[in-house]
Amino acid sequence: MTVTSTGRTTGGSPSATCTYHLTPDDRRARALHAFFQSYWLELLRHADVQEDRLSRNQYVDAVRRASVDTSRLNVVDGLGHVLFDVIDVNGDNEISREEYTRFLTDVWSLEEAEALQAFRTLDTDSDDTVSRPEFLKAIRQYFLLNDPDAPGSLFFGPA
């Protein structure tokens, strides 16, 4: 797999902007675009390359480095806030079971049962919604911990 500065990869799932019908002038689409432009620059910086392309190994290594280095961009929290705003379709500052299931089934092509399992794991207070703090905690666990039992290990569904 090769990842380029336009964010294109070979294979994979449809983008969130396509699945969520975000127009270019939608605030959430602009936030996604701005975040991923900054993120890409951080990945290139951490890969220490001159070109705008990364091999799979360079990409994986750069993601690990950028996830823990918050000196220029807090990748984990930035991604968490941007994704939360996209997934929270109705804008009530909570992610419902239906919203999260849609995210995992439409964007990541998970089966509905797997998506529901992931939702229940992230809903740590069992109120049938994922709050912004629960979501940010999960994405931090996903990127920063190596614990398969942490709720965040299911952030993008089961492995």
Coordinates of C-alpha atoms in Angstrom, one line a residue:
M1 CA 0.0 0.0 0.0
T2 CA 1.2 3.5 -0.8
V3 CA -0.3 6.6 0.9
T4 CA 0.1 9.9 -0.9
S5 CA -0.3 13.6 0.1
T6 CA -3.8 13.5 -1.3
G7 CA -4.7 10.8 1.2
R8 CA -5.3 8.2 -1.5
T9 CA -4.5 4.6 -0.8
T10 CA -5.0 1.5 -2.8
G11 CA -8.1 -0.5 -1.9
G12 CA -10.0 0.4 1.3
S13 CA -13.4 1.8 2.2
P14 CA -15.2 4.8 1.0
S15 CA -14.3 8.1 2.6
A16 CA -16.4 9.6 5.4
T17 CA -17.2 12.7 3.2
C18 CA -18.7 10.4 0.5
T19 CA -20.6 8.2 3.0
Y20 CA -21.9 11.1 5.0
H21 CA -22.7 13.3 1.9
L22 CA -20.6 16.1 3.2
T23 CA -20.3 19.0 0.7
P24 CA -17.0 20.9 0.4
D25 CA -18.5 23.9 2.2
D26 CA -19.8 21.8 5.2
R27 CA -17.9 22.8 8.3
R28 CA -17.3 19.1 9.2
A29 CA -15.8 18.4 5.7
R30 CA -13.5 21.5 6.0
A31 CA -12.4 20.3 9.5
L32 CA -11.6 16.8 8.1
H33 CA -9.7 18.3 5.2
A34 CA -7.7 20.7 7.4
F35 CA -6.9 18.0 10.0
F36 CA -5.7 15.5 7.5
Q37 CA -3.6 18.1 5.7
S38 CA -1.8 18.9 9.0
Y39 CA -1.7 15.2 9.9
W40 CA 0.0 14.4 6.5
L41 CA 2.6 17.0 7.1
E42 CA 3.3 15.5 10.5
L43 CA 3.6 12.0 9.0
L44 CA 6.1 13.3 6.5
R45 CA 8.1 15.1 9.2
H46 CA 8.2 11.9 11.3
A47 CA 9.2 9.8 8.4
D48 CA 12.0 12.2 7.5
V49 CA 11.4 11.9 3.8
Q50 CA 11.7 14.6 1.1
E51 CA 9.0 13.3 -1.2
D52 CA 5.2 13.2 -0.6
R53 CA 4.9 9.4 -0.6
L54 CA 5.4 6.9 2.1
S55 CA 5.8 3.1 1.9
R56 CA 3.6 1.0 4.2
N57 CA 6.4 0.6 6.7
Q58 CA 7.3 4.3 6.7
Y59 CA 3.6 5.1 7.1
V60 CA 3.1 2.8 10.1
D61 CA 6.3 4.1 11.8
A62 CA 5.3 7.7 11.2
V63 CA 1.8 7.1 12.6
R64 CA 3.3 5.7 15.8
R65 CA 5.7 8.6 16.1
A66 CA 3.1 11.3 15.3
S67 CA 0.6 9.8 17.8
V68 CA 2.9 10.3 20.8
D69 CA 4.6 13.5 19.7
T70 CA 2.2 16.4 20.5
S71 CA 4.8 19.1 20.1
R72 CA 3.1 20.5 16.9
L73 CA -0.2 18.6 16.5
N74 CA -2.0 16.5 18.9
V75 CA -3.0 13.9 16.3
V76 CA -5.0 11.7 18.6
D77 CA -7.2 14.4 20.1
G78 CA -7.5 16.3 16.8
L79 CA -8.7 13.2 15.0
G80 CA -11.0 12.3 17.9
H81 CA -12.8 15.7 17.8
V82 CA -13.0 15.8 14.0
L83 CA -14.4 12.2 13.8
F84 CA -16.8 12.8 16.6
D85 CA -18.3 15.8 14.8
V86 CA -18.8 13.8 11.6
I87 CA -20.2 10.7 13.3
D88 CA -22.6 12.8 15.5
V89 CA -24.9 13.4 12.5
N90 CA -27.7 15.1 14.5
G91 CA -25.2 17.4 16.3
D92 CA -26.5 16.6 19.8
N93 CA -22.9 16.2 21.1
E94 CA -23.5 12.4 21.7
I95 CA -23.0 9.5 19.4
S96 CA -26.0 7.2 19.4
R97 CA -25.9 3.5 18.8
E98 CA -27.3 4.0 15.3
E99 CA -24.7 6.8 14.5
Y100 CA -21.7 4.7 15.6
T101 CA -23.0 1.5 13.9
R102 CA -23.5 3.5 10.7
F103 CA -19.9 4.8 10.9
L104 CA -18.5 1.3 11.3
T105 CA -20.7 -0.4 8.8
D106 CA -20.6 2.2 6.1
V107 CA -17.1 3.6 6.4
W108 CA -15.2 0.5 7.7
S109 CA -17.5 -2.2 6.2
L110 CA -18.0 -4.1 9.5
E111 CA -20.9 -6.4 10.1
E112 CA -23.6 -4.8 12.2
A113 CA -23.1 -7.3 15.1
E114 CA -19.4 -6.3 15.3
A115 CA -20.3 -2.6 15.2
L116 CA -22.8 -3.1 18.0
Q117 CA -20.2 -4.9 20.1
A118 CA -17.7 -2.0 19.5
F119 CA -20.4 0.5 20.5
R120 CA -21.3 -1.3 23.7
T121 CA -17.6 -1.5 24.6
L122 CA -17.1 2.3 24.0
D123 CA -20.2 3.2 26.0
T124 CA -18.4 2.8 29.3
D125 CA -21.2 4.4 31.4
S126 CA -23.9 2.2 29.7
D127 CA -26.2 5.2 28.9
D128 CA -26.7 4.0 25.3
T129 CA -24.7 6.9 23.9
V130 CA -21.0 7.6 23.5
S131 CA -20.1 11.0 24.9
R132 CA -17.3 13.2 23.6
P133 CA -15.1 12.3 26.7
E134 CA -15.8 8.5 26.2
F135 CA -15.0 8.9 22.5
L136 CA -11.7 10.8 23.1
K137 CA -10.7 8.3 25.8
A138 CA -11.3 5.4 23.4
I139 CA -9.3 7.0 20.6
R140 CA -6.4 7.7 23.0
Q141 CA -6.5 4.1 24.1
Y142 CA -6.6 2.9 20.4
F143 CA -3.5 5.0 19.5
L144 CA -1.5 5.0 22.7
L145 CA -2.1 1.7 24.5
N146 CA -1.1 -1.7 23.5
D147 CA -3.9 -3.3 25.6
P148 CA -6.3 -5.5 23.6
D149 CA -8.7 -5.4 26.6
A150 CA -9.0 -1.6 26.7
P151 CA -12.3 -0.3 25.4
G152 CA -10.4 1.7 22.8
S153 CA -9.0 -1.4 21.2
L154 CA -12.4 -1.7 19.5
F155 CA -12.5 1.9 18.3
F156 CA -12.6 0.8 14.7
G157 CA -14.2 -2.5 15.5
P158 CA -12.7 -5.9 16.3
A159 CA -9.4 -6.9 14.7

